[in-house]
Amino acid sequence: MDGSCEICKNDSCLIKKNLSNSIVANVAQHKKVMRVQKNRQFIIEGTLVQGLFFVFDGVTKISKTNFNGKEQILRFSKQGETIGYRGFGNSKEYQIDAFSVTDATLCFFSSDRLEDLFTNVPLMTYDFMRFYAEELSNSETKVQKIAQMTVREKVIDSLLYIYRKFGQTNDFLKLNLSRKDIAGYAGTNEEQVIRVLSSLEKEGVISKKGKKIGLLKLQDLKAEIEEHNYYLSS
DNA sequence: TCATTAACTGTCG
DNA sequence: CGACAGTTAATGA
């Protein structure tokens, strides 16, 4: 409940990982912990960067609105992950919108305190650098996927992404997204997602129950986009 | 239970 | 394939 770094179990959190360093521990004392209800926006693109958010628990989505007013979801973030990092440093404004997808607890670190860490704690700074590099690579891959895959492939790719990141229990994906959010991530619209999901269900490779989706034949789903993955990674 | 939202279907450009 | 209209199912006040 209190959300302090000491009791936090997210070992992948870049702050938590470096908590043994006294400078980090001191800054962690001054973080702000906030609870947000589901579907609340907590970062608005274009507003002044005041710091970074870390997800303590819950799921959030990071998106950009393009010129048509259409929402492109860049990624979903879960516990331990950092949000708002691209606005950190050279650019003064956030480059993305961020919303909670479920009820969530967020840890907020102000920019000036983080600056202090980056200049004084090389190990943590190195962790951040690796994180940035990874994210850059992911976003480049995503741009290619959206440009080159068919709608059906993009929906399958999105389902596999949710599966990889959030897992599945009792034959249903742990994270339940609206069709609209799946569309936003896949880079298509809600109706197309519904159509692809219906076909996949008919083919017996997935199951549906309300908004819950279960992946039944993982190999078949993977096989269908494998060709494209191969191309993208070459 | 009723009203609102989300899921789904058909059609057209 | 995306946009729009219309219908049905689910949700929640």
PDB file of C-alpha atoms (C1' of nucleotides) in Angstrom:
ATOM      1  CA  MET A   1       0.000   0.000   0.000  1.00  0.00           C
ATOM      2  CA  ASP A   2       2.654   2.519   0.973  1.00  0.00           C
ATOM      3  CA  GLY A   3       4.643   1.871  -2.196  1.00  0.00           C
ATOM      4  CA  SER A   4       8.101   2.440  -0.774  1.00  0.00           C
ATOM      5  CA  CYS A   5      11.113   1.119  -2.675  1.00  0.00           C
ATOM      6  CA  GLU A   6      12.140  -1.032   0.271  1.00  0.00           C
ATOM      7  CA  ILE A   7       9.094  -3.249   0.088  1.00  0.00           C
ATOM      8  CA  CYS A   8       8.923  -3.152  -3.725  1.00  0.00           C
ATOM      9  CA  LYS A   9       9.383  -6.522  -5.397  1.00  0.00           C
ATOM     10  CA  ASN A  10      10.003  -5.261  -8.916  1.00  0.00           C
ATOM     11  CA  ASP A  11      13.617  -6.243  -9.294  1.00  0.00           C
ATOM     12  CA  SER A  12      13.617  -5.047 -12.884  1.00  0.00           C
ATOM     13  CA  CYS A  13      12.938  -1.469 -11.781  1.00  0.00           C
ATOM     14  CA  LEU A  14      16.022   0.611 -12.518  1.00  0.00           C
ATOM     15  CA  ILE A  15      15.731   2.408  -9.210  1.00  0.00           C
ATOM     16  CA  LYS A  16      15.089  -0.698  -7.153  1.00  0.00           C
ATOM     17  CA  LYS A  17      18.029  -2.457  -8.789  1.00  0.00           C
ATOM     18  CA  ASN A  18      20.380   0.257  -7.612  1.00  0.00           C
ATOM     19  CA  LEU A  19      18.895   0.858  -4.222  1.00  0.00           C
ATOM     20  CA  SER A  20      21.991  -0.419  -2.463  1.00  0.00           C
ATOM     21  CA  ASN A  21      23.678   2.785  -3.564  1.00  0.00           C
ATOM     22  CA  SER A  22      23.095   5.375  -0.852  1.00  0.00           C
ATOM     23  CA  ILE A  23      22.572   8.241  -3.294  1.00  0.00           C
ATOM     24  CA  VAL A  24      19.839   6.278  -5.033  1.00  0.00           C
ATOM     25  CA  ALA A  25      18.292   5.256  -1.743  1.00  0.00           C
ATOM     26  CA  ASN A  26      18.195   8.865  -0.644  1.00  0.00           C
ATOM     27  CA  VAL A  27      16.471  10.024  -3.822  1.00  0.00           C
ATOM     28  CA  ALA A  28      14.037   7.125  -3.553  1.00  0.00           C
ATOM     29  CA  GLN A  29      12.960   8.524  -0.198  1.00  0.00           C
ATOM     30  CA  HIS A  30      11.656  11.566  -1.985  1.00  0.00           C
ATOM     31  CA  LYS A  31       9.662   9.913  -4.720  1.00  0.00           C
ATOM     32  CA  LYS A  32       5.948  10.490  -4.952  1.00  0.00           C
ATOM     33  CA  VAL A  33       3.623   7.516  -5.011  1.00  0.00           C
ATOM     34  CA  MET A  34       0.288   7.942  -6.685  1.00  0.00           C
ATOM     35  CA  ARG A  35      -2.642   5.663  -7.293  1.00  0.00           C
ATOM     36  CA  VAL A  36      -4.607   6.066 -10.502  1.00  0.00           C
ATOM     37  CA  GLN A  37      -7.883   4.456 -11.498  1.00  0.00           C
ATOM     38  CA  LYS A  38      -8.127   2.627 -14.782  1.00  0.00           C
ATOM     39  CA  ASN A  39      -8.354   4.637 -17.986  1.00  0.00           C
ATOM     40  CA  ARG A  40      -6.862   7.816 -16.564  1.00  0.00           C
ATOM     41  CA  GLN A  41      -4.373   9.919 -18.475  1.00  0.00           C
ATOM     42  CA  PHE A  42      -1.308  10.832 -16.447  1.00  0.00           C
ATOM     43  CA  ILE A  43       1.021  12.164 -19.139  1.00  0.00           C
ATOM     44  CA  ILE A  44      -0.102  14.587 -21.830  1.00  0.00           C
ATOM     45  CA  GLU A  45       2.028  14.983 -24.924  1.00  0.00           C
ATOM     46  CA  GLY A  46       3.485  18.467 -25.253  1.00  0.00           C
ATOM     47  CA  THR A  47       3.324  19.330 -21.568  1.00  0.00           C
ATOM     48  CA  LEU A  48       6.442  20.180 -19.636  1.00  0.00           C
ATOM     49  CA  VAL A  49       8.508  17.234 -18.437  1.00  0.00           C
ATOM     50  CA  GLN A  50       8.691  17.272 -14.680  1.00  0.00           C
ATOM     51  CA  GLY A  51      10.090  13.833 -14.161  1.00  0.00           C
ATOM     52  CA  LEU A  52       9.751  10.154 -14.890  1.00  0.00           C
ATOM     53  CA  PHE A  53       7.188   7.611 -13.812  1.00  0.00           C
ATOM     54  CA  PHE A  54       7.875   4.038 -12.767  1.00  0.00           C
ATOM     55  CA  VAL A  55       5.107   1.478 -12.672  1.00  0.00           C
ATOM     56  CA  PHE A  56       4.780  -0.029  -9.203  1.00  0.00           C
ATOM     57  CA  ASP A  57       1.801  -2.169 -10.158  1.00  0.00           C
ATOM     58  CA  GLY A  58      -0.918  -2.223 -12.791  1.00  0.00           C
ATOM     59  CA  VAL A  59      -0.727  -1.761 -16.546  1.00  0.00           C
ATOM     60  CA  THR A  60      -0.358   1.439 -18.541  1.00  0.00           C
ATOM     61  CA  LYS A  61      -0.305   2.302 -22.219  1.00  0.00           C
ATOM     62  CA  ILE A  62       1.959   4.751 -24.009  1.00  0.00           C
ATOM     63  CA  SER A  63       0.541   6.356 -27.123  1.00  0.00           C
ATOM     64  CA  LYS A  64       0.759   9.126 -29.665  1.00  0.00           C
ATOM     65  CA  THR A  65      -2.110  10.745 -31.495  1.00  0.00           C
ATOM     66  CA  ASN A  66      -1.415  11.174 -35.194  1.00  0.00           C
ATOM     67  CA  PHE A  67      -2.623  13.931 -37.493  1.00  0.00           C
ATOM     68  CA  ASN A  68      -5.952  12.157 -38.165  1.00  0.00           C
ATOM     69  CA  GLY A  69      -6.631  12.127 -34.469  1.00  0.00           C
ATOM     70  CA  LYS A  70      -6.021   8.388 -34.408  1.00  0.00           C
ATOM     71  CA  GLU A  71      -4.333   6.864 -31.404  1.00  0.00           C
ATOM     72  CA  GLN A  72      -1.216   4.785 -32.008  1.00  0.00           C
ATOM     73  CA  ILE A  73      -0.291   2.755 -28.964  1.00  0.00           C
ATOM     74  CA  LEU A  74       3.472   2.348 -28.795  1.00  0.00           C
ATOM     75  CA  ARG A  75       3.639  -0.147 -25.963  1.00  0.00           C
ATOM     76  CA  PHE A  76       2.056  -1.331 -22.754  1.00  0.00           C
ATOM     77  CA  SER A  77       4.059  -0.940 -19.579  1.00  0.00           C
ATOM     78  CA  LYS A  78       3.867  -3.102 -16.516  1.00  0.00           C
ATOM     79  CA  GLN A  79       5.467  -3.169 -13.103  1.00  0.00           C
ATOM     80  CA  GLY A  80       9.083  -2.155 -12.996  1.00  0.00           C
ATOM     81  CA  GLU A  81       8.999  -0.193 -16.242  1.00  0.00           C
ATOM     82  CA  THR A  82       9.838   3.453 -16.844  1.00  0.00           C
ATOM     83  CA  ILE A  83       7.591   5.986 -18.550  1.00  0.00           C
ATOM     84  CA  GLY A  84       8.347   9.424 -19.916  1.00  0.00           C
ATOM     85  CA  TYR A  85      12.030   8.830 -20.457  1.00  0.00           C
ATOM     86  CA  ARG A  86      12.137  10.161 -23.996  1.00  0.00           C
ATOM     87  CA  GLY A  87      11.188  13.591 -22.745  1.00  0.00           C
ATOM     88  CA  PHE A  88      14.030  13.488 -20.321  1.00  0.00           C
ATOM     89  CA  GLY A  89      17.234  15.351 -21.074  1.00  0.00           C
ATOM     90  CA  ASN A  90      17.233  17.411 -24.235  1.00  0.00           C
ATOM     91  CA  SER A  91      13.528  17.881 -24.900  1.00  0.00           C
ATOM     92  CA  LYS A  92      11.481  19.823 -22.419  1.00  0.00           C
ATOM     93  CA  GLU A  93       8.103  18.354 -23.319  1.00  0.00           C
ATOM     94  CA  TYR A  94       6.725  14.860 -23.064  1.00  0.00           C
ATOM     95  CA  GLN A  95       6.639  13.209 -26.478  1.00  0.00           C
ATOM     96  CA  ILE A  96       3.861  10.781 -25.621  1.00  0.00           C
ATOM     97  CA  ASP A  97       0.515  10.380 -23.902  1.00  0.00           C
ATOM     98  CA  ALA A  98       0.252   7.846 -21.095  1.00  0.00           C
ATOM     99  CA  PHE A  99      -2.866   6.226 -19.642  1.00  0.00           C
ATOM    100  CA  SER A 100      -3.565   3.600 -17.033  1.00  0.00           C
ATOM    101  CA  VAL A 101      -5.203   0.515 -18.524  1.00  0.00           C
ATOM    102  CA  THR A 102      -5.955  -1.007 -15.141  1.00  0.00           C
ATOM    103  CA  ASP A 103      -5.918   0.564 -11.702  1.00  0.00           C
ATOM    104  CA  ALA A 104      -2.256   1.300 -11.138  1.00  0.00           C
ATOM    105  CA  THR A 105       0.295   2.575  -8.663  1.00  0.00           C
ATOM    106  CA  LEU A 106       2.935   4.889 -10.060  1.00  0.00           C
ATOM    107  CA  CYS A 107       6.178   6.172  -8.602  1.00  0.00           C
ATOM    108  CA  PHE A 108       7.176   9.640  -9.706  1.00  0.00           C
ATOM    109  CA  PHE A 109      10.752  10.955  -9.638  1.00  0.00           C
ATOM    110  CA  SER A 110      11.326  14.606 -10.413  1.00  0.00           C
ATOM    111  CA  SER A 111      13.805  15.563 -13.120  1.00  0.00           C
ATOM    112  CA  ASP A 112      16.231  17.418 -10.904  1.00  0.00           C
ATOM    113  CA  ARG A 113      16.605  14.546  -8.478  1.00  0.00           C
ATOM    114  CA  LEU A 114      17.152  12.164 -11.364  1.00  0.00           C
ATOM    115  CA  GLU A 115      19.758  14.484 -12.874  1.00  0.00           C
ATOM    116  CA  ASP A 116      21.580  14.113  -9.634  1.00  0.00           C
ATOM    117  CA  LEU A 117      21.554  10.350  -9.989  1.00  0.00           C
ATOM    118  CA  PHE A 118      22.661  10.352 -13.605  1.00  0.00           C
ATOM    119  CA  THR A 119      25.682  12.461 -12.864  1.00  0.00           C
ATOM    120  CA  ASN A 120      26.660  10.573  -9.722  1.00  0.00           C
ATOM    121  CA  VAL A 121      25.674   6.948 -10.131  1.00  0.00           C
ATOM    122  CA  PRO A 122      27.346   5.446 -13.211  1.00  0.00           C
ATOM    123  CA  LEU A 123      25.962   1.948 -12.688  1.00  0.00           C
ATOM    124  CA  MET A 124      22.403   3.176 -12.702  1.00  0.00           C
ATOM    125  CA  THR A 125      23.070   5.463 -15.635  1.00  0.00           C
ATOM    126  CA  TYR A 126      24.441   2.491 -17.508  1.00  0.00           C
ATOM    127  CA  ASP A 127      21.241   0.537 -16.764  1.00  0.00           C
ATOM    128  CA  PHE A 128      19.238   3.412 -18.180  1.00  0.00           C
ATOM    129  CA  MET A 129      21.385   3.546 -21.276  1.00  0.00           C
ATOM    130  CA  ARG A 130      20.743  -0.124 -21.945  1.00  0.00           C
ATOM    131  CA  PHE A 131      17.060   0.414 -21.379  1.00  0.00           C
ATOM    132  CA  TYR A 132      17.009   3.326 -23.850  1.00  0.00           C
ATOM    133  CA  ALA A 133      18.856   1.302 -26.470  1.00  0.00           C
ATOM    134  CA  GLU A 134      16.425  -1.572 -26.098  1.00  0.00           C
ATOM    135  CA  GLU A 135      13.415   0.701 -26.396  1.00  0.00           C
ATOM    136  CA  LEU A 136      14.812   2.410 -29.458  1.00  0.00           C
ATOM    137  CA  SER A 137      15.300  -0.938 -31.119  1.00  0.00           C
ATOM    138  CA  ASN A 138      11.775  -2.020 -30.232  1.00  0.00           C
ATOM    139  CA  SER A 139      10.185   1.097 -31.601  1.00  0.00           C
ATOM    140  CA  GLU A 140      12.105   0.819 -34.862  1.00  0.00           C
ATOM    141  CA  THR A 141      10.928  -2.759 -35.272  1.00  0.00           C
ATOM    142  CA  LYS A 142       7.386  -1.673 -34.513  1.00  0.00           C
ATOM    143  CA  VAL A 143       7.405   1.003 -37.176  1.00  0.00           C
ATOM    144  CA  GLN A 144       8.483  -1.574 -39.737  1.00  0.00           C
ATOM    145  CA  LYS A 145       5.815  -4.022 -38.657  1.00  0.00           C
ATOM    146  CA  ILE A 146       3.043  -1.493 -38.961  1.00  0.00           C
ATOM    147  CA  ALA A 147       4.248  -0.525 -42.394  1.00  0.00           C
ATOM    148  CA  GLN A 148       4.738  -3.998 -43.803  1.00  0.00           C
ATOM    149  CA  MET A 149       2.387  -6.460 -42.172  1.00  0.00           C
ATOM    150  CA  THR A 150      -1.151  -7.169 -43.267  1.00  0.00           C
ATOM    151  CA  VAL A 151      -3.929  -6.338 -40.817  1.00  0.00           C
ATOM    152  CA  ARG A 152      -4.323  -9.992 -39.944  1.00  0.00           C
ATOM    153  CA  GLU A 153      -0.616 -10.322 -39.232  1.00  0.00           C
ATOM    154  CA  LYS A 154      -0.610  -7.151 -37.172  1.00  0.00           C
ATOM    155  CA  VAL A 155      -3.439  -8.427 -34.995  1.00  0.00           C
ATOM    156  CA  ILE A 156      -1.717 -11.787 -34.505  1.00  0.00           C
ATOM    157  CA  ASP A 157       1.527 -10.011 -33.734  1.00  0.00           C
ATOM    158  CA  SER A 158      -0.272  -7.917 -31.122  1.00  0.00           C
ATOM    159  CA  LEU A 159      -1.811 -10.984 -29.499  1.00  0.00           C
ATOM    160  CA  LEU A 160       1.597 -12.631 -29.302  1.00  0.00           C
ATOM    161  CA  TYR A 161       3.040  -9.438 -27.812  1.00  0.00           C
ATOM    162  CA  ILE A 162       0.389  -9.463 -25.087  1.00  0.00           C
ATOM    163  CA  TYR A 163       1.074 -13.146 -24.531  1.00  0.00           C
ATOM    164  CA  ARG A 164       4.835 -12.619 -24.235  1.00  0.00           C
ATOM    165  CA  LYS A 165       4.554  -9.638 -21.972  1.00  0.00           C
ATOM    166  CA  PHE A 166       1.637 -10.540 -19.726  1.00  0.00           C
ATOM    167  CA  GLY A 167       1.216 -14.276 -20.116  1.00  0.00           C
ATOM    168  CA  GLN A 168      -1.808 -16.492 -20.071  1.00  0.00           C
ATOM    169  CA  THR A 169      -3.587 -18.444 -17.343  1.00  0.00           C
ATOM    170  CA  ASN A 170      -6.543 -20.811 -17.582  1.00  0.00           C
ATOM    171  CA  ASP A 171      -6.399 -20.501 -21.343  1.00  0.00           C
ATOM    172  CA  PHE A 172      -6.967 -16.756 -21.367  1.00  0.00           C
ATOM    173  CA  LEU A 173      -4.547 -13.870 -21.736  1.00  0.00           C
ATOM    174  CA  LYS A 174      -3.937 -12.236 -18.368  1.00  0.00           C
ATOM    175  CA  LEU A 175      -4.330  -8.753 -19.775  1.00  0.00           C
ATOM    176  CA  ASN A 176      -7.796  -7.966 -21.081  1.00  0.00           C
ATOM    177  CA  LEU A 177      -7.752  -5.140 -23.568  1.00  0.00           C
ATOM    178  CA  SER A 178     -10.646  -3.582 -25.412  1.00  0.00           C
ATOM    179  CA  ARG A 179     -10.800  -4.270 -29.147  1.00  0.00           C
ATOM    180  CA  LYS A 180     -10.077  -0.599 -29.583  1.00  0.00           C
ATOM    181  CA  ASP A 181      -6.826  -0.813 -27.612  1.00  0.00           C
ATOM    182  CA  ILE A 182      -5.735  -3.883 -29.538  1.00  0.00           C
ATOM    183  CA  ALA A 183      -6.438  -1.915 -32.706  1.00  0.00           C
ATOM    184  CA  GLY A 184      -4.498   1.029 -31.370  1.00  0.00           C
ATOM    185  CA  TYR A 185      -1.482  -1.144 -30.772  1.00  0.00           C
ATOM    186  CA  ALA A 186      -1.769  -3.085 -34.019  1.00  0.00           C
ATOM    187  CA  GLY A 187      -2.158   0.105 -36.042  1.00  0.00           C
ATOM    188  CA  THR A 188      -5.595  -0.604 -37.464  1.00  0.00           C
ATOM    189  CA  ASN A 189      -9.191   0.014 -36.417  1.00  0.00           C
ATOM    190  CA  GLU A 190     -11.558  -1.702 -34.026  1.00  0.00           C
ATOM    191  CA  GLU A 191     -13.717  -3.330 -36.697  1.00  0.00           C
ATOM    192  CA  GLN A 192     -10.780  -4.998 -38.396  1.00  0.00           C
ATOM    193  CA  VAL A 193      -9.593  -6.396 -35.080  1.00  0.00           C
ATOM    194  CA  ILE A 194     -13.054  -7.822 -34.422  1.00  0.00           C
ATOM    195  CA  ARG A 195     -13.075  -9.416 -37.862  1.00  0.00           C
ATOM    196  CA  VAL A 196      -9.649 -10.981 -37.522  1.00  0.00           C
ATOM    197  CA  LEU A 197     -10.489 -12.254 -34.033  1.00  0.00           C
ATOM    198  CA  SER A 198     -13.709 -13.797 -35.331  1.00  0.00           C
ATOM    199  CA  SER A 199     -11.866 -15.589 -38.139  1.00  0.00           C
ATOM    200  CA  LEU A 200      -9.177 -16.836 -35.776  1.00  0.00           C
ATOM    201  CA  GLU A 201     -11.839 -18.190 -33.465  1.00  0.00           C
ATOM    202  CA  LYS A 202     -13.565 -19.957 -36.348  1.00  0.00           C
ATOM    203  CA  GLU A 203     -10.242 -21.470 -37.352  1.00  0.00           C
ATOM    204  CA  GLY A 204      -9.852 -22.720 -33.805  1.00  0.00           C
ATOM    205  CA  VAL A 205      -6.541 -21.007 -33.075  1.00  0.00           C
ATOM    206  CA  ILE A 206      -7.955 -18.680 -30.416  1.00  0.00           C
ATOM    207  CA  SER A 207     -10.963 -18.630 -28.123  1.00  0.00           C
ATOM    208  CA  LYS A 208     -13.061 -15.698 -26.986  1.00  0.00           C
ATOM    209  CA  LYS A 209     -15.216 -15.129 -23.955  1.00  0.00           C
ATOM    210  CA  GLY A 210     -16.463 -11.598 -23.633  1.00  0.00           C
ATOM    211  CA  LYS A 211     -13.381  -9.430 -23.919  1.00  0.00           C
ATOM    212  CA  LYS A 212     -11.166 -12.305 -22.800  1.00  0.00           C
ATOM    213  CA  ILE A 213      -9.020 -13.898 -25.464  1.00  0.00           C
ATOM    214  CA  GLY A 214      -7.244 -17.231 -25.256  1.00  0.00           C
ATOM    215  CA  LEU A 215      -4.448 -18.351 -27.532  1.00  0.00           C
ATOM    216  CA  LEU A 216      -5.059 -22.032 -28.303  1.00  0.00           C
ATOM    217  CA  LYS A 217      -2.571 -22.827 -31.035  1.00  0.00           C
ATOM    218  CA  LEU A 218       0.500 -20.742 -30.353  1.00  0.00           C
ATOM    219  CA  GLN A 219       2.568 -22.519 -32.979  1.00  0.00           C
ATOM    220  CA  ASP A 220       0.061 -21.741 -35.705  1.00  0.00           C
ATOM    221  CA  LEU A 221      -0.067 -18.095 -34.710  1.00  0.00           C
ATOM    222  CA  LYS A 222       3.700 -17.802 -34.582  1.00  0.00           C
ATOM    223  CA  ALA A 223       4.084 -19.596 -37.878  1.00  0.00           C
ATOM    224  CA  GLU A 224       1.905 -17.090 -39.621  1.00  0.00           C
ATOM    225  CA  ILE A 225       4.102 -14.138 -38.764  1.00  0.00           C
ATOM    226  CA  GLU A 226       7.419 -15.946 -38.761  1.00  0.00           C
ATOM    227  CA  GLU A 227       8.078 -15.084 -42.359  1.00  0.00           C
ATOM    228  CA  HIS A 228       7.781 -11.442 -41.541  1.00  0.00           C
ATOM    229  CA  ASN A 229       9.895 -11.607 -38.419  1.00  0.00           C
ATOM    230  CA  TYR A 230      12.615 -13.228 -40.401  1.00  0.00           C
ATOM    231  CA  TYR A 231      12.504 -10.458 -42.907  1.00  0.00           C
ATOM    232  CA  LEU A 232      12.522  -7.783 -40.256  1.00  0.00           C
ATOM    233  CA  SER A 233      15.470  -9.180 -38.379  1.00  0.00           C
ATOM    234  CA  SER A 234      17.602  -9.586 -41.454  1.00  0.00           C
TER     235      SER A 234
ATOM    236  C1'  DT B   1     -34.147  -2.515 -14.551  1.00  0.00           C
ATOM    237  C1'  DC B   2     -32.789   0.895 -17.632  1.00  0.00           C
ATOM    238  C1'  DA B   3     -29.184   3.480 -19.815  1.00  0.00           C
ATOM    239  C1'  DT B   4     -24.674   3.573 -21.478  1.00  0.00           C
ATOM    240  C1'  DT B   5     -20.730   1.409 -23.480  1.00  0.00           C
ATOM    241  C1'  DA B   6     -18.478  -2.238 -26.043  1.00  0.00           C
ATOM    242  C1'  DA B   7     -18.675  -5.989 -29.358  1.00  0.00           C
ATOM    243  C1'  DC B   8     -20.129  -7.287 -33.614  1.00  0.00           C
ATOM    244  C1'  DT B   9     -22.062  -7.186 -38.752  1.00  0.00           C
ATOM    245  C1'  DG B  10     -23.002  -5.325 -43.352  1.00  0.00           C
ATOM    246  C1'  DT B  11     -21.993  -2.249 -46.905  1.00  0.00           C
ATOM    247  C1'  DC B  12     -19.723   1.026 -49.588  1.00  0.00           C
ATOM    248  C1'  DG B  13     -15.852   3.763 -51.688  1.00  0.00           C
TER     249       DG B  13
ATOM    250  C1'  DC C   1      -8.687  -1.811 -45.782  1.00  0.00           C
ATOM    251  C1'  DG C   2     -10.836   1.938 -43.477  1.00  0.00           C
ATOM    252  C1'  DA C   3     -15.122   4.547 -42.460  1.00  0.00           C
ATOM    253  C1'  DC C   4     -19.899   4.662 -41.329  1.00  0.00           C
ATOM    254  C1'  DA C   5     -24.338   2.963 -39.866  1.00  0.00           C
ATOM    255  C1'  DG C   6     -26.935  -0.057 -37.545  1.00  0.00           C
ATOM    256  C1'  DT C   7     -27.746  -4.107 -34.336  1.00  0.00           C
ATOM    257  C1'  DT C   8     -26.830  -6.977 -30.371  1.00  0.00           C
ATOM    258  C1'  DA C   9     -24.553  -8.107 -26.102  1.00  0.00           C
ATOM    259  C1'  DA C  10     -22.424  -6.772 -21.788  1.00  0.00           C
ATOM    260  C1'  DT C  11     -21.869  -3.733 -18.042  1.00  0.00           C
ATOM    261  C1'  DG C  12     -22.833  -0.911 -14.302  1.00  0.00           C
ATOM    262  C1'  DA C  13     -25.550   2.702 -11.833  1.00  0.00           C
TER     263       DA C  13
END
